[in-house]
Short mmCIF file of C-alpha atoms and ligand atoms in Angstrom, two decimals:
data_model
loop_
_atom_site.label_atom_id
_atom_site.label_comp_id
_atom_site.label_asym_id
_atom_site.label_seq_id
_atom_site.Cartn_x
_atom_site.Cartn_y
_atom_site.Cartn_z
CA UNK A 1 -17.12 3.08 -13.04
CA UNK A 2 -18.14 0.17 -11.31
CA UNK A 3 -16.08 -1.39 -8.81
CA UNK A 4 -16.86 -5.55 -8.28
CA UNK A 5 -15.14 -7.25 -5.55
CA UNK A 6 -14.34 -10.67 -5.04
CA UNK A 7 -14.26 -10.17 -1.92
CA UNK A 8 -13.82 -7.50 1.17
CA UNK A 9 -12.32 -4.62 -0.79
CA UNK A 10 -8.70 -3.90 -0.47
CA UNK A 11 -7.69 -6.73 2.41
CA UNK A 12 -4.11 -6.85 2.74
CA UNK A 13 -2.00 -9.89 3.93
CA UNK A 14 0.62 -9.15 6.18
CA UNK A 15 4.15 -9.22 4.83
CA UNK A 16 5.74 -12.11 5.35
CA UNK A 17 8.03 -11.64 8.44
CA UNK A 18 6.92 -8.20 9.74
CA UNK A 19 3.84 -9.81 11.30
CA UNK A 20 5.03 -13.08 12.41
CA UNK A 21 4.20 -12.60 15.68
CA UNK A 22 0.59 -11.69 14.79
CA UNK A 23 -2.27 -14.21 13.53
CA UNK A 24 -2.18 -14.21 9.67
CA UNK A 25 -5.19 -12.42 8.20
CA UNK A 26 -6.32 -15.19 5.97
CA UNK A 27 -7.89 -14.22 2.47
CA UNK A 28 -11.24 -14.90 1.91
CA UNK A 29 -11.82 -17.35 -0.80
CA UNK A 30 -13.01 -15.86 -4.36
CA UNK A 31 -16.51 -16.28 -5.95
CA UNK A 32 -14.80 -15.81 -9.55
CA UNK A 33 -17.89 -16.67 -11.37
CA UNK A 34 -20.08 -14.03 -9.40
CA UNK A 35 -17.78 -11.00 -8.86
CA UNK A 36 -20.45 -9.06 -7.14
CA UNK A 37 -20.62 -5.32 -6.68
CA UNK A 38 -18.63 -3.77 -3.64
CA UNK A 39 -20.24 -2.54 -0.52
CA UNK A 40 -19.48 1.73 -0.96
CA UNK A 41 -21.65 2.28 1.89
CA UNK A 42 -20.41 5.81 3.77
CA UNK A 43 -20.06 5.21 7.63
CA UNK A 44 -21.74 7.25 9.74
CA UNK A 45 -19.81 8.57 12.64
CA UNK A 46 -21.24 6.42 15.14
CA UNK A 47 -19.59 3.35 13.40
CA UNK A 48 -16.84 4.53 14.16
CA UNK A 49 -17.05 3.01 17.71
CA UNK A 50 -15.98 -0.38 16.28
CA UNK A 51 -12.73 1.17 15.40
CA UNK A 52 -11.93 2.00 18.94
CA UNK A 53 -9.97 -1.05 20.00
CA UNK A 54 -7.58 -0.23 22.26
CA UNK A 55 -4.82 0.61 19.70
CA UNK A 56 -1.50 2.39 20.36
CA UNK A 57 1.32 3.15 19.02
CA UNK A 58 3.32 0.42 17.32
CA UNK A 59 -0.59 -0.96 15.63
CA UNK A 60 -1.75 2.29 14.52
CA UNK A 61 1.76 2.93 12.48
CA UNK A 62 1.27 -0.38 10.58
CA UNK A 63 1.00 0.12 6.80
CA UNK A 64 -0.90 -2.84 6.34
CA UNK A 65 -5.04 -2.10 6.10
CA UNK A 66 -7.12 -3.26 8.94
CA UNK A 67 -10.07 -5.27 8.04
CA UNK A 68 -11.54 -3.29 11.14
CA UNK A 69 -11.03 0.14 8.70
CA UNK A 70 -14.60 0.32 7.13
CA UNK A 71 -14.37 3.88 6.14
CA UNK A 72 -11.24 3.72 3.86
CA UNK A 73 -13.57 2.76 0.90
CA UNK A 74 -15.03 5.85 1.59
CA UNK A 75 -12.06 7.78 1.79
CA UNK A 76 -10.72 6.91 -1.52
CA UNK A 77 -10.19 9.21 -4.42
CA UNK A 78 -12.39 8.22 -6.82
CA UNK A 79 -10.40 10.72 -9.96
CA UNK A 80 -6.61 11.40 -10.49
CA UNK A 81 -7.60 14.91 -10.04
CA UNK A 82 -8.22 13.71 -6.54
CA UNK A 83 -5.94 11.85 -5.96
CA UNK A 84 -3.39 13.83 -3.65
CA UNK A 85 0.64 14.04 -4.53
CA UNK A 86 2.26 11.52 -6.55
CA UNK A 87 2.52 14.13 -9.31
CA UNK A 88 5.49 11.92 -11.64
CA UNK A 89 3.01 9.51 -11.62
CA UNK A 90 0.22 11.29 -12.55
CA UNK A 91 1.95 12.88 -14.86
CA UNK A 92 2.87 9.27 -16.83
CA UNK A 93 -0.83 8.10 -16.28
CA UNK A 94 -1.92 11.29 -18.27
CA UNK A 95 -0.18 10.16 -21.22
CA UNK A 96 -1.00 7.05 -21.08
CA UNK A 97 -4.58 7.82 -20.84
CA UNK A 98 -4.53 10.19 -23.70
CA UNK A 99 -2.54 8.17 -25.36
CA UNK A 100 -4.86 4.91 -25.13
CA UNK A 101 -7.97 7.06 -25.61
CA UNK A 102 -6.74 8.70 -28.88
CA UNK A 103 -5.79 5.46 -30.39
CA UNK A 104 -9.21 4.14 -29.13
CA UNK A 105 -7.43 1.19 -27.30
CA UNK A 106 -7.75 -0.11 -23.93
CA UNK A 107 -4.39 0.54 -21.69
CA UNK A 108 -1.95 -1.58 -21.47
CA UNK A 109 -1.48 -3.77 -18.78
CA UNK A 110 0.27 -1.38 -15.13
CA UNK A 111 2.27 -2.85 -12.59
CA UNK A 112 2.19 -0.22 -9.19
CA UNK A 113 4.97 -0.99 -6.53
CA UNK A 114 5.71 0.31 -3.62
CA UNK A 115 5.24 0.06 0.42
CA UNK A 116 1.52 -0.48 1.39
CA UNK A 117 -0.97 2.43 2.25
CA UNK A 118 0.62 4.50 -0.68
CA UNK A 119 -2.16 4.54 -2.82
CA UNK A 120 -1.72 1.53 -5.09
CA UNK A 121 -5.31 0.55 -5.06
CA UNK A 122 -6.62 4.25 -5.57
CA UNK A 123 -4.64 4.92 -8.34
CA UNK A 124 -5.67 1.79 -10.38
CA UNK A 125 -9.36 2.26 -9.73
CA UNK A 126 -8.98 6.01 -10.13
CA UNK A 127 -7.29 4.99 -13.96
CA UNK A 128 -9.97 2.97 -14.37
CA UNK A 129 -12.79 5.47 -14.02
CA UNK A 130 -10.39 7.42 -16.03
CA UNK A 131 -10.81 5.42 -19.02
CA UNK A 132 -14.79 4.49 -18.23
CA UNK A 133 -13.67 0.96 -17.75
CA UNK A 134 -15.13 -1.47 -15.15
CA UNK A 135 -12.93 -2.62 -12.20
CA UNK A 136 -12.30 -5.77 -10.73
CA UNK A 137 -10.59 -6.40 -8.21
CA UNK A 138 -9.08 -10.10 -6.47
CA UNK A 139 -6.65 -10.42 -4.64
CA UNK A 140 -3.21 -13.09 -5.52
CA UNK A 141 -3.55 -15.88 -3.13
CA UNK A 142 -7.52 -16.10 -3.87
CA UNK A 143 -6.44 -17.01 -7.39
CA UNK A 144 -5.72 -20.40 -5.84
CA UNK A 145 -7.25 -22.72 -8.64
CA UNK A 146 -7.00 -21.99 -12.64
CA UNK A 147 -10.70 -21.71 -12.57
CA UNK A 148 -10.57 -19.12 -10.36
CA UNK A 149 -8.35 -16.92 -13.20
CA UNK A 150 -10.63 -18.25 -15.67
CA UNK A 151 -13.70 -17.26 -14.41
CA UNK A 152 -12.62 -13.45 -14.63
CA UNK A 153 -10.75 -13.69 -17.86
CA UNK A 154 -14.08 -14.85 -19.42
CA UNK A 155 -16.47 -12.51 -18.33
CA UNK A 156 -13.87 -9.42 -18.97
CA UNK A 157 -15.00 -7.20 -21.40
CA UNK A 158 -12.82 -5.04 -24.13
CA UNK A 159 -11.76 -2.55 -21.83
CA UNK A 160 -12.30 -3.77 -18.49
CA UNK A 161 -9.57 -3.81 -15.98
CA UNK A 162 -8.68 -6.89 -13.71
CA UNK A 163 -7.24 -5.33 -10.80
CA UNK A 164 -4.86 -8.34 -8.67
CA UNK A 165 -3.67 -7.06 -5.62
CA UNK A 166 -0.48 -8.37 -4.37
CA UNK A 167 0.57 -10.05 -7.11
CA UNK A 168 3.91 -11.56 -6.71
CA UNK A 169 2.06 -14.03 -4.66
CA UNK A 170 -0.20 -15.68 -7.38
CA UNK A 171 0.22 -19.39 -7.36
CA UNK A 172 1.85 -20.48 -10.21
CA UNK A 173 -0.48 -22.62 -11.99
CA UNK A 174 -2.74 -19.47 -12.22
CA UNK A 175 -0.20 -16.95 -13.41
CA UNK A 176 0.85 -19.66 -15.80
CA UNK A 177 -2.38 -19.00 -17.32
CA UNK A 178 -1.96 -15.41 -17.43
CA UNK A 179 0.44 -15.48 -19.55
CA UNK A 180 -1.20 -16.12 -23.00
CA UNK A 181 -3.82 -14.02 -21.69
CA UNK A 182 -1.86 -11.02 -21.04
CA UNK A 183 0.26 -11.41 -24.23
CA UNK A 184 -2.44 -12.69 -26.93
CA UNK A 185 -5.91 -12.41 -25.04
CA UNK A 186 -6.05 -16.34 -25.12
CA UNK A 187 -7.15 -18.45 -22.93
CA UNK A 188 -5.64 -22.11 -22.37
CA UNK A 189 -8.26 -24.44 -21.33
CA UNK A 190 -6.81 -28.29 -20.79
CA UNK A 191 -9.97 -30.96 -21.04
CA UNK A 192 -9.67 -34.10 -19.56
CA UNK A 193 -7.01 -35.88 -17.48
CA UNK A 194 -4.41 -37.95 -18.54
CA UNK A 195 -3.54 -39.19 -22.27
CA UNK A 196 -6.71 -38.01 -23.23
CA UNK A 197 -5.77 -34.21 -22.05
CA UNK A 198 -6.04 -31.59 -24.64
CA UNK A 199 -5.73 -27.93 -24.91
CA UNK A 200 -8.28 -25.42 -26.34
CA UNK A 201 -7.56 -22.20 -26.74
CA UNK A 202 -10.21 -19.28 -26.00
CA UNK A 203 -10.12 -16.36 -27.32
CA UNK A 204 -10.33 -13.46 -24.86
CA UNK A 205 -11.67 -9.62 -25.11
CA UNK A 206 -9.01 -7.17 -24.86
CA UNK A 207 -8.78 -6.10 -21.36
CA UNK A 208 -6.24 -4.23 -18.90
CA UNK A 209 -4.48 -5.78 -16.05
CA UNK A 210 -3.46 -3.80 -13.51
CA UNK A 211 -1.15 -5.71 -10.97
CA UNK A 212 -0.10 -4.14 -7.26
CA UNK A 213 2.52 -5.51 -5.05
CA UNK A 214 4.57 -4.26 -1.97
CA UNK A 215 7.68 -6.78 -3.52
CA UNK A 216 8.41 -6.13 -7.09
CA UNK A 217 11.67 -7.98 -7.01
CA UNK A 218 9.70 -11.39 -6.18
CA UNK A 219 7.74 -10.80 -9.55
CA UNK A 220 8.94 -13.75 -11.74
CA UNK A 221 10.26 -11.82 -14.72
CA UNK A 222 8.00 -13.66 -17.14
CA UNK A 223 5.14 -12.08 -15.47
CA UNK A 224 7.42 -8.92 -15.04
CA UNK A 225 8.04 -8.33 -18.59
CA UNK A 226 4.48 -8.64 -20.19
CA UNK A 227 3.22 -5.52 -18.37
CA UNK A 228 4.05 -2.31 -20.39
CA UNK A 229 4.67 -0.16 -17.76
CA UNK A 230 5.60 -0.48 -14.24
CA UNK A 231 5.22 2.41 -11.69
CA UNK A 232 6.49 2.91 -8.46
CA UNK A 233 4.85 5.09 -5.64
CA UNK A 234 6.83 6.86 -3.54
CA UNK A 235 6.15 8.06 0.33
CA UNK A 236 4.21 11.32 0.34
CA UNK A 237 5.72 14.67 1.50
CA UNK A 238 4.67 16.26 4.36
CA UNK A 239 3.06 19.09 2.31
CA UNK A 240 1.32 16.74 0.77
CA UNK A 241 0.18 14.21 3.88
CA UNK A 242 -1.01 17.64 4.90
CA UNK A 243 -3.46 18.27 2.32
CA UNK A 244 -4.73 14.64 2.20
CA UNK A 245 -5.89 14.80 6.12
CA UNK A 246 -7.11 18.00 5.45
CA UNK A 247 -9.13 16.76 2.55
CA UNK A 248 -10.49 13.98 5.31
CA UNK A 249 -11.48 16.35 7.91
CA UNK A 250 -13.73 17.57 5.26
CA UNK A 251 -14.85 14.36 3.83
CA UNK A 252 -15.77 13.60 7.28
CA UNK A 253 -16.90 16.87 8.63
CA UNK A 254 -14.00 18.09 11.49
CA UNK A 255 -12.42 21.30 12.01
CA UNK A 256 -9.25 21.05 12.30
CA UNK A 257 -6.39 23.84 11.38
CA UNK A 258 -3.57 23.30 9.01
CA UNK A 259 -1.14 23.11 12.25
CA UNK A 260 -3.08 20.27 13.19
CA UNK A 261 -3.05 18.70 10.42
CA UNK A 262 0.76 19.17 9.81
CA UNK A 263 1.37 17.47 13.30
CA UNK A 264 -0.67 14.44 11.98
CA UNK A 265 1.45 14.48 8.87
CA UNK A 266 4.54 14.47 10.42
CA UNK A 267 3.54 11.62 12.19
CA UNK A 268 2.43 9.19 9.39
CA UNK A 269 5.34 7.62 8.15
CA UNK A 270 4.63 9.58 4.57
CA UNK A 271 1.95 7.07 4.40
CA UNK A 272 -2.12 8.01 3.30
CA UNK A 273 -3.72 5.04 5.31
CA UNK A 274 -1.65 6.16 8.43
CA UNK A 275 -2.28 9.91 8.18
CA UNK A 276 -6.35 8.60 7.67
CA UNK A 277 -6.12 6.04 10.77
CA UNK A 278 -4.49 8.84 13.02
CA UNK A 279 -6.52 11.94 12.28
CA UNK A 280 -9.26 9.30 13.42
CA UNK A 281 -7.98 8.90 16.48
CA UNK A 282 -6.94 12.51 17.22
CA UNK A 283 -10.63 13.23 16.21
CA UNK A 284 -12.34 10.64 18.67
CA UNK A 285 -9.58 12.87 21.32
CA UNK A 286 -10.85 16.37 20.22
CA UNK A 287 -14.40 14.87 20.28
CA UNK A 288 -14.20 13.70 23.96
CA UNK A 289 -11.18 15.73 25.73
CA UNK A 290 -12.01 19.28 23.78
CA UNK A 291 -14.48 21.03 21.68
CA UNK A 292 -14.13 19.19 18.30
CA UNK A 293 -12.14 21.28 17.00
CA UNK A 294 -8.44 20.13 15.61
CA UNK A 295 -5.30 22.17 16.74
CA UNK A 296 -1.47 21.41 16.87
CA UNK A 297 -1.95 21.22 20.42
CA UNK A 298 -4.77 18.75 20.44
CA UNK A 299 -3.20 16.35 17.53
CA UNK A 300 -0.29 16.30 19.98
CA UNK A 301 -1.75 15.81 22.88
CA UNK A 302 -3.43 13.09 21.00
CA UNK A 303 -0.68 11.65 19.52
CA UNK A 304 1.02 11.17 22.57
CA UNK A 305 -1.72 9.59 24.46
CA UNK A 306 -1.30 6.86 21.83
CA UNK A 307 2.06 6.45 22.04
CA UNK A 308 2.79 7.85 18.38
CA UNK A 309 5.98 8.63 18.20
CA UNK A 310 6.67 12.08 16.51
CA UNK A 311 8.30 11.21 13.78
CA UNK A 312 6.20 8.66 12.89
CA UNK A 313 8.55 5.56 14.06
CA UNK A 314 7.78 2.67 15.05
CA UNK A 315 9.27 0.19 17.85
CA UNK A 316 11.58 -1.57 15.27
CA UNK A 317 12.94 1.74 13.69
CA UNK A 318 13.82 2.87 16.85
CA UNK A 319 15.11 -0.32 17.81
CA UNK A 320 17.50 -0.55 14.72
CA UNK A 321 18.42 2.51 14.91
CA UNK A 322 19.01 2.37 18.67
CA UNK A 323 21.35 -1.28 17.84
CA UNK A 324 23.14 0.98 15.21
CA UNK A 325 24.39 3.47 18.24
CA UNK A 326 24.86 1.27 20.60
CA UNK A 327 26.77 -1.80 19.04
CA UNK A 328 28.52 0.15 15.59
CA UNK A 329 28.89 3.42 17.06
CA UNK A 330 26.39 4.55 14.77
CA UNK A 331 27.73 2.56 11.63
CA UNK A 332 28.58 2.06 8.70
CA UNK A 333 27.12 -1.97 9.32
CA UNK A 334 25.93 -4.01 6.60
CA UNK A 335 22.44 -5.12 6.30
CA UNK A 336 23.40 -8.56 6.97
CA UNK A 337 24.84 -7.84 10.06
CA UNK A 338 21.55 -5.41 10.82
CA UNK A 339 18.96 -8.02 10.20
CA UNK A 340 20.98 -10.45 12.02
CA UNK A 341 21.38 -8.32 15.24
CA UNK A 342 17.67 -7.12 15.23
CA UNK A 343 16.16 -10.11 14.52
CA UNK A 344 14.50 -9.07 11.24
CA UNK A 345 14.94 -11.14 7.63
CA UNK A 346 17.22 -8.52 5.40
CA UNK A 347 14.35 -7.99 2.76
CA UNK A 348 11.93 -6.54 5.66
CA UNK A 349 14.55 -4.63 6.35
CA UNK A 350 15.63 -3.31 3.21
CA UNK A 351 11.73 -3.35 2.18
CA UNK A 352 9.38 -2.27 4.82
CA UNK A 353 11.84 -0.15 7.26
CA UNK A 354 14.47 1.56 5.69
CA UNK A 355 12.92 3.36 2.95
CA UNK A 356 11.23 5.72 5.33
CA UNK A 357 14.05 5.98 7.55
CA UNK A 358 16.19 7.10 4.10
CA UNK A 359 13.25 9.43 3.48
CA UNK A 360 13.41 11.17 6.34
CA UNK A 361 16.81 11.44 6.39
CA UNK A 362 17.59 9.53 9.89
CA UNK A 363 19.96 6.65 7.85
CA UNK A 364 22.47 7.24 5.11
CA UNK A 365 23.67 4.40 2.80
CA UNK A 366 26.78 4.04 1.97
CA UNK A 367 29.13 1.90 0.29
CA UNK A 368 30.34 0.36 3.32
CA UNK A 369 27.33 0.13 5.02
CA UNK A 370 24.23 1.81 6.78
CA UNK A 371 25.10 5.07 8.93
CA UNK A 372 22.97 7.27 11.23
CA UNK A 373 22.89 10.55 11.14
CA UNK A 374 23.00 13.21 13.51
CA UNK A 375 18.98 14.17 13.32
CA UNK A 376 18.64 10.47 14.03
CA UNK A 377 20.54 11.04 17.07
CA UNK A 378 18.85 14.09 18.35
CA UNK A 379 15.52 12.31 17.60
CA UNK A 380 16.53 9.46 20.12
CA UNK A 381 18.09 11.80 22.98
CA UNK A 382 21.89 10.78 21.90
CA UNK A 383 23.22 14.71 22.12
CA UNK A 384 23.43 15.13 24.87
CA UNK A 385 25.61 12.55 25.66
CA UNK A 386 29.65 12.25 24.66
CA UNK A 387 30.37 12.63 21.01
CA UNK A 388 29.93 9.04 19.24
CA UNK A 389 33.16 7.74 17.58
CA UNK A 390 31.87 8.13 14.36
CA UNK A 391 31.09 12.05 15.02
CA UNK A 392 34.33 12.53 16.89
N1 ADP B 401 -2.97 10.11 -3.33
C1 ADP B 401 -3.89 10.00 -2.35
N2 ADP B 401 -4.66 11.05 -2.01
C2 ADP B 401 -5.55 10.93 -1.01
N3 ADP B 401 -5.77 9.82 -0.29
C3 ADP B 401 -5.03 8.73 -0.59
C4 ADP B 401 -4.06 8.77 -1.64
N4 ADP B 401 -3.49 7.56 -1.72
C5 ADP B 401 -4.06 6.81 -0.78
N5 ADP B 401 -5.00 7.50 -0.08
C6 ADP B 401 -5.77 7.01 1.06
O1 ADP B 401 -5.05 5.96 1.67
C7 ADP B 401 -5.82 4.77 1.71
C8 ADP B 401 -4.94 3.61 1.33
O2 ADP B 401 -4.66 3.62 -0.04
P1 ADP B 401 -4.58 2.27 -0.91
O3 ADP B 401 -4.78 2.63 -2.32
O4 ADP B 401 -5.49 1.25 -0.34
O5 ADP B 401 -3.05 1.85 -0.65
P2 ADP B 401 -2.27 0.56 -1.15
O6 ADP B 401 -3.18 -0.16 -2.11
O7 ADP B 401 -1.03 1.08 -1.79
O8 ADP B 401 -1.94 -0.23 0.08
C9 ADP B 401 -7.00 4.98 0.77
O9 ADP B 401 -8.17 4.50 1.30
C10 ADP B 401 -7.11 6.47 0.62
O10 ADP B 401 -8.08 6.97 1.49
MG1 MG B 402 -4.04 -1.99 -1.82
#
């Protein structure tokens, strides 16, 4: 498989909202007509130095990629027999595959969802080498001008797969124009300006487009309906966040003990990209402060040092759920009245922070509202204290 960029691999635009306080990672503008191979160069561990930004805590825990994060190319799963967890998936992919192989067809067009760092971009270059099919990958807001669409529709190949990363965000001229490609491999070309405007119509090859976005409900459902299966990835277990930083000590050459690894897990928000960006850090610590070697007690120690909290939250989880004690007596409150206490636009809330506070069982929802639960309160040093009303 070969895997041709537009530009830097994988860079991920903040959310809109979580970051606002941060400078907006701009993307880079395409080359459509030159998609040009992707740098899969392995870093050596003394590039790692450029990752050593003071970090802590509440940075290291963000979901988004860092442009600063060289190695993740590296640490991709290239196969779906790689590729760690996610087993419902897998186990639709495997049909499809066999499916689109037996009729000798390429697949039809994917849509992945889910929070970022899951795996979205793995899986759809992983498929791709799957079926033997070239990758490309853009990115939405690159797509800025029809010719930018264009000039990858053209050159696709029967077969190849356009990979566009956070797609609910494609301008709308440009998705316009996917339409008729998606649906009848067409391309709609207008010529001139004005009266004298027409239309031509190209025909396309058959290819497979292979959207990812963190916001499935902003899809437009025009662009929603013409893909024939849409997939969502779920956060990892901690069985299985164990086994993926265990598979990167290897990659990358450190001992490290499967209670080590387990306290990294349980630290990375059931997230791949965090467990990766954490077991980096506790390895610079082991490196420096001990022998090399990872143990529960080192990861810990580690972990601390950067201010990662051990269940993996972050300052606005705790702060939500700390609002939820100490102004609802620990709920039920509606999201409205949540975002509009914390600060936060409902859809981050509902998107970005709650799902991993469901999965690990800290919130409850309920049909009158959101409600903490009692690990929640252990977690944040509530038992010892009085009984709150809700518990009493
Ligand atoms: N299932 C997996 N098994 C092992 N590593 C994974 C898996 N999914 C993701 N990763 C790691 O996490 C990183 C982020 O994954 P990525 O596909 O870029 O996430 P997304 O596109 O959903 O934001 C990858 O570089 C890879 O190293
Ligand atoms: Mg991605």
């Amino acid at each position: 498989m070969a895997i041709i960029s537009s530009q830097d691999a994988d860079a991920e635009h903040p959310k809109e909202g979580r970051k606002a306080g941060k400078a907006a990672r701009e993307p880079l503008k395409s080359n459509p007509g030159f998609p040009h191979q992707s740098n899969q160069s392995i870093s050596l561990p003394g590039e790692l130095a450029e990752e050593n930004a003071p970090k802590t805590g509440a940075d290291l825990l963000q979901p988004e990629a860092d442009p600063a994060e060289k190695q993740e190319e590296s640490l991709r799963p290239r196969t779906l027999a790689e590729y760690i967890g996610q087993t419902e998936l897998k186990e639709v992919l495997a049909i499809v595959i066999a499916a689109a192989r037996a009729r000798q067809e390429p697949l039809d067009h994917l849509l992945f969802y889910g929070p970022p760092g899951l795996g979205k971009t793995t899986v759809a270059a992983a498929l791709a080498a799957e079926m033997g099919s070239r990758f490309y990958m853009t990115t939405a807001p690159a797509l800025e001008s029809p010719r930018d669409i264009a000039g990858y529709l053209v050159r696709l190949k029967r077969g190849d797969v356009l990979f566009i990363d956070e797609i609910h965000r494609l301008p709308k001229v440009t998705e316009e124009l996917l339409y008729p490609a998606m649906e009848d491999f067409r391309l709609d070309i207008t010529l001139g300006k004005g009266r004298s405007a027409r239309i031509t119509s190209l025909a396309l090859e058959r290819f497979t487009l292979i959207g990812a976005t963190t916001r499935v409900g902003a899809l437009t459902s025009p662009l929603r309906d013409r893909f024939g299966q849409i997939q969502r990835l779920r956060f990892y277990e901690p069985d299985e966040l164990v086994q993926i930083v265990l598979r990167t000590a290897r990659l990358l050459n450190t001992s490290i003990d499967p209670e080590g690894a387990a306290e990294i897990a349980r630290r990375s928000r059931g997230t791949p990209r965090i467990a990766n960006r954490l077991f980096k850090r506790v390895r610079d610590y082991a490196q420096v402060r001990g022998d090399g070697h990872i143990s529960q007690a080192v990861a810990a120690a580690a972990l601390e040092l950067f201010h990662v909290d051990p269940m993996g939250l972050d300052w606005t989880d705790r702060k939500l759920l700390t609002l939820l004690v100490e102004q609802f007596g620990g709920g039920p409150v509606g999201l409205e009245t949540m975002a509009a206490v914390t600060g936060e636009d409902p859809q981050t809330i509902e998107e970005v922070y709650e799902p991993y506070l469901l999965q690990i069982g800290y919130l409850q929802r309920t049909a009158r509202g959101r409600v903490i639960t009692p690990a929640a309160l252990r977690h944040l040093g509530y038992e010892a204290q009085s009984p709150l009303p809700l518990w009493s």
